[in-house]
Short mmCIF file of C-alpha atoms and ligand atoms in Angstrom, two decimals:
data_model
loop_
_atom_site.label_atom_id
_atom_site.label_comp_id
_atom_site.label_asym_id
_atom_site.label_seq_id
_atom_site.Cartn_x
_atom_site.Cartn_y
_atom_site.Cartn_z
CA MET A 1 52.34 71.05 46.89
CA SER A 2 54.01 68.13 45.24
CA VAL A 3 53.14 69.60 41.84
CA ALA A 4 54.88 72.86 42.75
CA LEU A 5 57.95 70.94 43.92
CA ASN A 6 58.09 68.97 40.73
CA ALA A 7 57.90 72.14 38.68
CA LYS A 8 60.74 73.58 40.71
CA THR A 9 62.82 70.44 40.28
CA PHE A 10 62.08 70.52 36.57
CA LEU A 11 63.16 74.15 36.28
CA ALA A 12 66.32 73.49 38.25
CA ALA A 13 67.13 70.55 36.01
CA MET A 14 66.55 72.67 32.90
CA PHE A 15 68.85 75.34 34.31
CA VAL A 16 71.65 72.85 34.95
CA PHE A 17 71.08 71.35 31.52
CA ALA A 18 71.33 74.78 29.89
CA LEU A 19 74.55 75.52 31.78
CA VAL A 20 76.11 72.21 30.77
CA ALA A 21 75.13 72.82 27.15
CA LEU A 22 76.60 76.33 27.31
CA PHE A 23 79.93 75.22 28.75
CA SER A 24 80.37 72.16 26.62
CA SER A 25 79.72 74.14 23.46
CA ALA A 26 82.21 76.80 24.61
CA ASP A 27 84.67 73.98 25.16
CA VAL A 28 84.69 72.64 21.63
CA GLN A 29 84.76 76.05 19.98
CA LEU A 30 87.83 77.68 21.44
CA LEU A 31 88.71 80.72 19.44
CA ASN A 32 91.73 82.91 19.17
CA GLY A 33 91.84 85.16 22.25
CA GLN A 34 90.15 82.64 24.55
CA GLN A 35 91.38 80.88 27.65
CA GLY A 36 92.67 77.42 26.79
CA TYR A 37 93.13 78.17 23.07
CA THR A 38 95.92 75.91 21.74
CA PRO A 39 96.14 76.17 17.95
CA ASP A 40 98.25 73.89 15.77
CA GLN A 41 101.32 75.66 14.44
CA PRO A 42 102.97 75.27 11.00
CA MET A 43 105.87 73.50 12.69
CA ALA A 44 106.33 71.46 15.88
CA TYR A 45 108.41 74.07 17.69
CA SER A 46 108.42 73.23 21.42
CA HIS A 47 108.77 75.67 24.32
CA ARG A 48 109.17 72.71 26.67
CA LEU A 49 112.33 71.71 24.79
CA HIS A 50 113.82 75.16 24.14
CA ALA A 51 112.78 77.24 27.17
CA GLY A 52 112.50 74.23 29.52
CA GLU A 53 115.11 71.56 28.80
CA LEU A 54 117.63 73.75 26.96
CA GLY A 55 116.95 76.67 29.32
CA ILE A 56 116.96 79.40 26.65
CA ASP A 57 115.80 82.72 28.14
CA CYS A 58 112.38 83.97 27.01
CA LEU A 59 113.89 87.33 26.10
CA TYR A 60 116.51 85.75 23.83
CA CYS A 61 113.67 85.15 21.36
CA HIS A 62 111.00 87.58 22.54
CA TYR A 63 113.43 90.49 22.92
CA GLY A 64 110.73 93.03 22.07
CA ALA A 65 109.04 92.43 25.44
CA ARG A 66 111.64 94.46 27.28
CA THR A 67 111.51 97.59 25.18
CA SER A 68 108.23 97.74 23.35
CA ARG A 69 104.55 97.15 23.36
CA HIS A 70 104.86 93.79 21.62
CA ALA A 71 106.89 90.78 22.68
CA GLY A 72 106.96 89.66 19.04
CA VAL A 73 107.70 86.24 17.56
CA PRO A 74 111.32 85.72 16.51
CA PRO A 75 112.29 85.60 12.83
CA ALA A 76 113.55 82.26 11.47
CA GLU A 77 117.02 83.81 11.05
CA LEU A 78 117.33 83.84 14.85
CA CYS A 79 116.69 80.08 14.98
CA MET A 80 119.65 79.66 12.61
CA ASN A 81 122.04 80.82 15.36
CA CYS A 82 121.74 77.23 16.52
CA HIS A 83 120.07 75.41 13.66
CA GLY A 84 122.80 76.44 11.24
CA SER A 85 124.59 73.47 12.82
CA VAL A 86 121.90 71.54 14.74
CA THR A 87 119.95 69.90 11.90
CA ALA A 88 118.21 67.18 13.91
CA GLY A 89 117.31 66.19 17.47
CA MET A 90 120.08 64.80 19.69
CA ASP A 91 118.54 61.32 19.77
CA ALA A 92 118.35 60.98 16.00
CA SER A 93 121.90 62.30 15.59
CA ALA A 94 123.23 59.89 18.22
CA LEU A 95 121.50 56.94 16.51
CA GLU A 96 123.05 57.84 13.15
CA LYS A 97 126.48 58.22 14.72
CA ALA A 98 126.23 54.79 16.37
CA ALA A 99 125.01 53.19 13.14
CA ALA A 100 127.89 54.76 11.19
CA GLU A 101 130.42 53.50 13.72
CA GLU A 102 129.02 50.01 13.53
CA GLU A 103 129.08 50.02 9.74
CA GLY A 104 132.55 51.61 9.65
CA ARG A 105 131.54 54.68 7.61
CA GLU A 106 131.29 58.45 8.02
CA ALA A 107 128.15 59.62 9.80
CA ARG A 108 125.70 61.21 7.35
CA GLN A 109 124.21 64.59 8.04
CA ILE A 110 120.57 64.05 8.91
CA THR A 111 117.82 66.63 9.03
CA SER A 112 114.58 66.24 10.93
CA PRO A 113 111.39 66.77 8.91
CA GLU A 114 110.42 69.64 11.25
CA LEU A 115 113.68 71.49 10.72
CA THR A 116 113.37 70.93 6.97
CA LYS A 117 110.36 73.28 7.21
CA LEU A 118 112.49 75.89 8.97
CA TYR A 119 115.14 75.70 6.24
CA ALA A 120 112.58 75.82 3.44
CA SER A 121 111.08 79.01 4.93
CA LEU A 122 114.51 80.62 4.45
CA GLY A 123 115.04 79.27 0.92
CA ARG A 124 117.40 76.58 2.16
CA GLY A 125 117.56 72.87 1.37
CA PRO A 126 117.45 70.01 3.93
CA ASP A 127 121.22 70.37 4.41
CA GLY A 128 120.62 73.90 5.69
CA GLN A 129 122.40 75.47 2.70
CA LEU A 130 120.89 78.17 0.47
CA ASP A 131 119.17 76.63 -2.54
CA GLU A 132 118.06 78.91 -5.35
CA SER A 133 115.31 76.55 -6.44
CA ILE A 134 113.51 77.07 -3.11
CA GLU A 135 111.58 80.30 -2.74
CA PRO A 136 111.76 81.73 0.80
CA LYS A 137 108.36 81.83 2.47
CA PRO A 138 108.07 82.98 6.10
CA LEU A 139 106.55 80.51 8.59
CA GLU A 140 103.00 81.58 9.37
CA TRP A 141 102.73 81.15 13.12
CA VAL A 142 99.15 81.17 14.36
CA ARG A 143 98.47 83.85 16.97
CA VAL A 144 97.43 82.46 20.35
CA HIS A 145 96.67 85.65 22.30
CA ASN A 146 94.67 88.45 20.85
CA LEU A 147 93.15 91.37 22.74
CA PRO A 148 90.46 93.42 21.02
CA ASP A 149 91.75 96.55 19.26
CA PHE A 150 90.13 98.93 21.74
CA VAL A 151 92.42 97.71 24.55
CA TYR A 152 95.88 99.12 25.08
CA PHE A 153 98.38 96.60 26.41
CA ASN A 154 102.10 97.11 26.69
CA HIS A 155 104.69 94.42 27.48
CA SER A 156 107.57 96.67 28.46
CA VAL A 157 105.68 98.48 31.27
CA HIS A 158 105.11 95.09 32.87
CA VAL A 159 108.37 93.34 32.08
CA THR A 160 110.66 96.21 33.14
CA ARG A 161 108.74 96.38 36.45
CA GLY A 162 109.53 92.76 37.17
CA VAL A 163 106.20 91.12 36.31
CA ALA A 164 107.26 87.63 35.23
CA CYS A 165 106.08 86.25 31.86
CA GLU A 166 104.65 83.29 33.75
CA SER A 167 102.32 85.40 35.88
CA CYS A 168 100.32 86.16 32.72
CA HIS A 169 101.23 83.29 30.36
CA GLY A 170 101.49 80.41 32.83
CA PRO A 171 104.13 77.65 32.74
CA VAL A 172 105.13 78.14 29.08
CA SER A 173 108.43 76.32 29.57
CA SER A 174 106.52 73.09 30.21
CA MET A 175 104.24 73.47 27.15
CA ASP A 176 105.03 71.72 23.88
CA LYS A 177 102.35 73.79 22.22
CA VAL A 178 101.53 77.24 23.64
CA ARG A 179 98.06 77.67 25.04
CA GLN A 180 96.35 80.76 26.39
CA GLU A 181 96.53 80.27 30.13
CA GLY A 182 94.86 83.40 31.58
CA SER A 183 91.36 84.58 30.66
CA MET A 184 92.77 87.98 29.58
CA THR A 185 89.45 89.64 30.28
CA MET A 186 89.11 93.12 31.77
CA GLY A 187 88.46 91.61 35.23
CA TRP A 188 91.67 89.60 34.93
CA CYS A 189 93.77 92.71 34.22
CA ILE A 190 92.08 94.77 36.92
CA ASP A 191 92.29 92.05 39.60
CA CYS A 192 96.04 92.07 39.29
CA HIS A 193 96.29 95.87 39.15
CA ARG A 194 94.15 96.14 42.30
CA SER A 195 96.13 93.52 44.17
CA GLN A 196 99.47 95.26 43.62
CA GLY A 197 100.96 96.59 46.81
CA VAL A 198 98.93 94.26 49.00
CA THR A 199 100.00 90.87 47.76
CA LYS A 200 103.21 89.30 46.61
CA ALA A 201 101.44 87.25 44.02
CA ILE A 202 103.90 88.28 41.36
CA LYS A 203 107.66 88.27 41.37
CA MET A 204 108.67 91.45 43.08
CA GLU A 205 111.01 90.23 45.80
CA THR A 206 113.63 92.64 44.62
CA ARG A 207 111.67 95.77 45.49
CA ASP A 208 111.51 97.49 48.82
CA ASP A 209 108.28 98.92 50.18
CA ALA A 210 109.12 102.56 49.47
CA GLU A 211 109.66 101.72 45.81
CA ARG A 212 106.47 99.76 45.79
CA LYS A 213 104.39 102.68 47.06
CA ASP A 214 105.53 104.74 44.11
CA MET A 215 104.30 102.16 41.71
CA HIS A 216 101.76 103.34 39.31
CA VAL A 217 99.26 100.58 38.76
CA SER A 218 96.17 102.04 37.32
CA THR A 219 92.53 101.05 37.31
CA ASP A 220 91.57 104.20 35.34
CA CYS A 221 89.62 103.40 32.23
CA ALA A 222 91.98 105.55 30.19
CA ALA A 223 95.04 103.48 31.13
CA CYS A 224 93.74 100.59 29.03
CA HIS A 225 91.22 102.23 26.69
CA TYR A 226 91.99 105.06 24.32
C1 LIG B 301 114.04 79.77 20.84
C2 LIG B 301 113.07 80.82 20.77
C3 LIG B 301 112.00 80.98 21.83
C4 LIG B 301 112.15 80.99 23.21
C5 LIG B 301 113.42 80.79 24.02
C6 LIG B 301 110.86 81.27 23.76
N1 LIG B 301 109.94 81.39 22.76
FE1 LIG B 301 107.99 81.87 22.97
N2 LIG B 301 107.70 81.63 20.96
C7 LIG B 301 108.68 81.31 20.04
C8 LIG B 301 108.06 81.07 18.74
C9 LIG B 301 108.77 80.66 17.45
C10 LIG B 301 106.66 81.27 18.91
C11 LIG B 301 105.55 81.14 17.85
C12 LIG B 301 105.11 79.70 17.73
C13 LIG B 301 104.29 79.22 18.90
O1 LIG B 301 103.30 79.87 19.26
O2 LIG B 301 104.66 78.17 19.48
C14 LIG B 301 106.47 81.63 20.31
C15 LIG B 301 105.24 81.91 20.88
C16 LIG B 301 105.06 82.31 22.22
C17 LIG B 301 103.80 82.73 22.80
C18 LIG B 301 102.46 82.78 22.07
C19 LIG B 301 102.34 84.06 21.27
C20 LIG B 301 100.96 84.26 20.65
O3 LIG B 301 100.80 83.90 19.49
O4 LIG B 301 100.09 84.75 21.33
C21 LIG B 301 104.03 83.04 24.11
C22 LIG B 301 103.03 83.55 25.12
C23 LIG B 301 105.43 82.79 24.35
N3 LIG B 301 106.03 82.36 23.18
C24 LIG B 301 106.04 82.97 25.57
C25 LIG B 301 107.33 82.56 25.87
C26 LIG B 301 107.87 82.50 27.21
C27 LIG B 301 107.13 82.92 28.47
C28 LIG B 301 109.15 82.03 27.09
C29 LIG B 301 110.11 81.71 28.19
C30 LIG B 301 109.62 80.77 29.22
C31 LIG B 301 109.40 81.81 25.67
N4 LIG B 301 108.27 82.12 24.97
C32 LIG B 301 110.60 81.35 25.12
C33 LIG B 301 110.02 81.23 20.29
C34 LIG B 301 110.60 81.22 21.55
C1 LIG B 302 120.16 78.30 21.52
C2 LIG B 302 120.04 77.27 20.50
C3 LIG B 302 118.70 77.09 19.80
C4 LIG B 302 117.87 78.04 19.25
C5 LIG B 302 118.05 79.55 19.26
C6 LIG B 302 116.78 77.33 18.63
N1 LIG B 302 116.95 75.99 18.80
FE1 LIG B 302 115.69 74.53 18.11
N2 LIG B 302 116.86 73.11 18.99
C7 LIG B 302 118.07 73.33 19.60
C8 LIG B 302 118.65 72.07 19.99
C9 LIG B 302 119.99 71.86 20.69
C10 LIG B 302 117.75 71.06 19.58
C11 LIG B 302 117.88 69.52 19.75
C12 LIG B 302 117.51 69.19 21.17
C13 LIG B 302 117.39 67.69 21.45
O1 LIG B 302 117.09 66.91 20.56
O2 LIG B 302 117.55 67.35 22.62
C14 LIG B 302 116.62 71.75 18.94
C15 LIG B 302 115.53 71.11 18.39
C16 LIG B 302 114.56 71.73 17.61
C17 LIG B 302 113.48 71.04 16.94
C18 LIG B 302 113.20 69.54 16.98
C19 LIG B 302 114.01 68.80 15.95
C20 LIG B 302 113.56 67.36 15.87
O3 LIG B 302 112.84 67.05 14.94
O4 LIG B 302 113.90 66.59 16.78
C21 LIG B 302 112.76 72.00 16.26
C22 LIG B 302 111.55 71.76 15.38
C23 LIG B 302 113.38 73.28 16.54
N3 LIG B 302 114.47 73.09 17.37
C24 LIG B 302 112.92 74.48 16.04
C25 LIG B 302 113.46 75.72 16.38
C26 LIG B 302 112.93 76.99 15.94
C27 LIG B 302 111.73 77.18 15.03
C28 LIG B 302 113.71 77.96 16.49
C29 LIG B 302 113.56 79.46 16.35
C30 LIG B 302 112.29 80.02 16.78
C31 LIG B 302 114.74 77.30 17.27
N4 LIG B 302 114.56 75.94 17.19
C32 LIG B 302 115.75 77.96 17.95
C33 LIG B 302 118.65 74.56 19.84
C34 LIG B 302 118.12 75.79 19.49
C1 LIG B 303 100.87 91.53 32.46
C2 LIG B 303 100.66 90.37 31.64
C3 LIG B 303 101.74 89.91 30.67
C4 LIG B 303 103.08 89.72 30.94
C5 LIG B 303 103.85 89.97 32.22
C6 LIG B 303 103.65 89.22 29.69
N1 LIG B 303 102.68 89.12 28.73
FE1 LIG B 303 102.92 88.45 26.83
N2 LIG B 303 101.00 88.96 26.38
C7 LIG B 303 100.08 89.45 27.30
C8 LIG B 303 98.87 89.84 26.59
C9 LIG B 303 97.63 90.44 27.23
C10 LIG B 303 99.09 89.54 25.21
C11 LIG B 303 98.14 89.80 24.05
C12 LIG B 303 98.46 91.18 23.52
C13 LIG B 303 97.60 91.64 22.36
O1 LIG B 303 96.80 90.88 21.83
O2 LIG B 303 97.77 92.81 21.96
C14 LIG B 303 100.44 88.98 25.13
C15 LIG B 303 101.04 88.55 23.95
C16 LIG B 303 102.29 87.94 23.88
C17 LIG B 303 102.90 87.42 22.69
C18 LIG B 303 102.29 87.46 21.28
C19 LIG B 303 102.99 88.50 20.42
C20 LIG B 303 102.80 89.91 20.94
O3 LIG B 303 103.80 90.59 21.16
O4 LIG B 303 101.65 90.34 21.11
C21 LIG B 303 104.12 86.88 23.05
C22 LIG B 303 105.14 86.22 22.14
C23 LIG B 303 104.27 87.11 24.47
N3 LIG B 303 103.15 87.76 24.95
C24 LIG B 303 105.40 86.74 25.19
C25 LIG B 303 105.68 87.21 26.47
C26 LIG B 303 106.97 87.04 27.15
C27 LIG B 303 108.18 86.32 26.59
C28 LIG B 303 106.87 87.67 28.36
C29 LIG B 303 107.95 87.88 29.42
C30 LIG B 303 109.20 88.49 28.94
C31 LIG B 303 105.51 88.20 28.45
N4 LIG B 303 104.84 87.93 27.29
C32 LIG B 303 105.00 88.90 29.55
C33 LIG B 303 100.27 89.58 28.65
C34 LIG B 303 101.49 89.52 29.29
C1 LIG B 304 100.08 89.87 36.98
C2 LIG B 304 99.72 91.24 37.20
C3 LIG B 304 99.22 92.07 36.05
C4 LIG B 304 98.32 91.73 35.08
C5 LIG B 304 97.62 90.39 34.89
C6 LIG B 304 98.14 92.89 34.25
N1 LIG B 304 98.93 93.92 34.70
FE1 LIG B 304 99.06 95.79 33.87
N2 LIG B 304 100.41 96.32 35.27
C7 LIG B 304 100.88 95.52 36.29
C8 LIG B 304 101.88 96.26 37.05
C9 LIG B 304 102.65 95.73 38.26
C10 LIG B 304 101.96 97.53 36.46
C11 LIG B 304 102.76 98.70 36.99
C12 LIG B 304 103.87 99.08 36.19
C13 LIG B 304 104.45 100.33 36.82
O1 LIG B 304 104.89 100.24 37.96
O2 LIG B 304 104.42 101.36 36.16
C14 LIG B 304 101.04 97.54 35.32
C15 LIG B 304 100.86 98.64 34.46
C16 LIG B 304 100.01 98.64 33.37
C17 LIG B 304 99.84 99.75 32.45
C18 LIG B 304 100.58 101.09 32.49
C19 LIG B 304 99.66 102.14 33.02
C20 LIG B 304 99.77 102.19 34.46
O3 LIG B 304 98.85 101.76 35.16
O4 LIG B 304 100.79 102.66 34.91
C21 LIG B 304 98.90 99.39 31.53
C22 LIG B 304 98.35 100.22 30.36
C23 LIG B 304 98.50 98.04 31.86
N3 LIG B 304 99.19 97.64 32.99
C24 LIG B 304 97.56 97.35 31.14
C25 LIG B 304 97.20 96.02 31.43
C26 LIG B 304 96.21 95.28 30.67
C27 LIG B 304 95.42 95.81 29.48
C28 LIG B 304 96.16 94.03 31.23
C29 LIG B 304 95.31 92.86 30.81
C30 LIG B 304 95.32 92.47 29.41
C31 LIG B 304 97.10 94.01 32.34
N4 LIG B 304 97.70 95.24 32.43
C32 LIG B 304 97.31 92.93 33.15
C33 LIG B 304 100.51 94.22 36.56
C34 LIG B 304 99.60 93.46 35.80
C1 LIG B 305 93.78 97.24 33.36
C2 LIG B 305 93.16 97.38 32.09
C3 LIG B 305 91.73 97.87 31.99
C4 LIG B 305 91.12 98.91 32.67
C5 LIG B 305 91.74 99.78 33.76
C6 LIG B 305 89.78 99.02 32.13
N1 LIG B 305 89.59 98.07 31.16
FE1 LIG B 305 87.87 97.83 30.06
N2 LIG B 305 88.70 96.21 29.11
C7 LIG B 305 89.96 95.74 29.33
C8 LIG B 305 90.17 94.56 28.52
C9 LIG B 305 91.43 93.70 28.45
C10 LIG B 305 88.97 94.35 27.80
C11 LIG B 305 88.69 93.27 26.74
C12 LIG B 305 88.43 91.94 27.33
C13 LIG B 305 87.06 91.83 27.83
O1 LIG B 305 86.12 92.05 27.05
O2 LIG B 305 86.89 91.50 29.03
C14 LIG B 305 88.05 95.41 28.19
C15 LIG B 305 86.75 95.57 27.71
C16 LIG B 305 85.94 96.64 28.00
C17 LIG B 305 84.63 96.86 27.41
C18 LIG B 305 83.96 95.95 26.40
C19 LIG B 305 83.23 94.90 27.21
C20 LIG B 305 82.78 93.75 26.43
O3 LIG B 305 82.02 92.96 27.02
O4 LIG B 305 83.18 93.56 25.29
C21 LIG B 305 84.13 98.01 27.94
C22 LIG B 305 82.80 98.67 27.63
C23 LIG B 305 85.13 98.51 28.90
N3 LIG B 305 86.21 97.65 28.90
C24 LIG B 305 84.98 99.66 29.66
C25 LIG B 305 85.85 100.05 30.67
C26 LIG B 305 85.59 101.15 31.62
C27 LIG B 305 84.36 102.03 31.60
C28 LIG B 305 86.67 101.21 32.45
C29 LIG B 305 86.89 102.13 33.65
C30 LIG B 305 85.94 101.99 34.72
C31 LIG B 305 87.61 100.17 32.02
N4 LIG B 305 87.07 99.49 30.95
C32 LIG B 305 88.86 99.96 32.59
C33 LIG B 305 90.93 96.29 30.17
C34 LIG B 305 90.73 97.34 31.04
#
């Protein structure tokens, strides 16, 4: 009897051990397309600063999300709408201004090392001006989300129906570095599709019930697989 119990305890312990090993190895090897994936980017662009503190609308940069399949990542030219004049963070600029005042001189233009990378990608020098000796080379942002090719996903069908970015991507405006928040597995897609019409889990306050009944939220295989 006690031998049988010990064997059982041993097996249970082995099972727990195997599970722990499985999860901890999954933890250190996050890959593109996995929940929690937070790759380093070529430049320290922060959503917390831009979308959070500065309050820039998601669609100002990811304008594709409203009209097309892909949300897209904005070209560096779009950043220049502001960074043509903003060449450094507010704090650094304020410090330089104070120092200049104290020393009785003109404030120098300063450029943050991160924005220098933005300018270089556009063939511009640290002052933000075009410089022929610098060859333009687009920033190579690392993809965070990546569904397999056999899945059809479309941003505009969701975004134009009022599904908030945050319901799939989480609190991006508080992230310095974007991470994949949802699991983005088939079950994750289908759970939300099934729940439509019975829960208010996503932002749909603006719709009335009649409109909601007409909604076409599919769980047919062909909606997501060619
Ligand atoms: C000022 C422009 C700008 C704004 C505003 C902005 N983003 Fe981004 N977004 C970027 C850039 C640049 C990248 C690529 C670099 C990175 O991943 O951080 C990006 C990447 C992303 C990604 C990861 C894409 C991938 O590779 O899978 C998501 C998701 C995202 N943004 C969502 C949002 C959401 C949601 C908002 C609003 C809360 C928002 N963004 C606001 C510029 C912007
Ligand atoms: C609507 C205006 C606006 C747009 C568009 C914008 N930024 Fe900014 N960005 C700012 C402002 C303002 C600051 C300084 C904020 C502060 O220091 O409080 C800033 C700061 C930064 C910084 C930090 C600078 C430092 O070292 O302190 C980086 C990096 C940056 N932006 C990159 C980008 C990139 C890349 C894009 C395009 C995808 C972009 N920004 C688009 C307004 C903008
Ligand atoms: C219903 C869920 C859902 C909503 C809502 C959603 N996304 Fe996505 N997003 C995804 C998925 C899934 C991917 C990965 C797509 C792929 O790999 O083909 C993705 C990818 C992205 C990317 C990477 C580039 C691209 O186009 O594939 C960006 C940027 C992005 N989303 C931004 C946004 C923004 C901004 C909003 C709101 C305007 C938004 N998303 C709304 C699910 C969503
Ligand atoms: C947060 C909720 C939510 C998540 C998560 C979600 N969807 Fe949807 N999806 C919707 C809603 C709402 C609609 C209905 C749009 C409409 O009314 O036509 C929709 C519609 C669609 C459609 C258009 C076909 C149809 O049913 O009318 C496709 C394709 C689709 N989703 C694919 C996906 C895929 C693939 C994923 C996962 C990667 C996903 N969705 C995740 C809410 C979601
Ligand atoms: C709302 C979107 C959606 C619907 C509906 C859907 N799928 Fe999927 N499916 C996905 C996504 C996203 C993936 C990839 C992520 C994953 O592997 O979980 C996937 C993956 C798969 C895979 C590969 C599984 C694997 O482990 O790699 C198969 C097979 C599959 N789906 C079959 C089906 C069948 C059969 C149906 C109909 C009963 C169906 N799907 C309906 C979104 C959907």
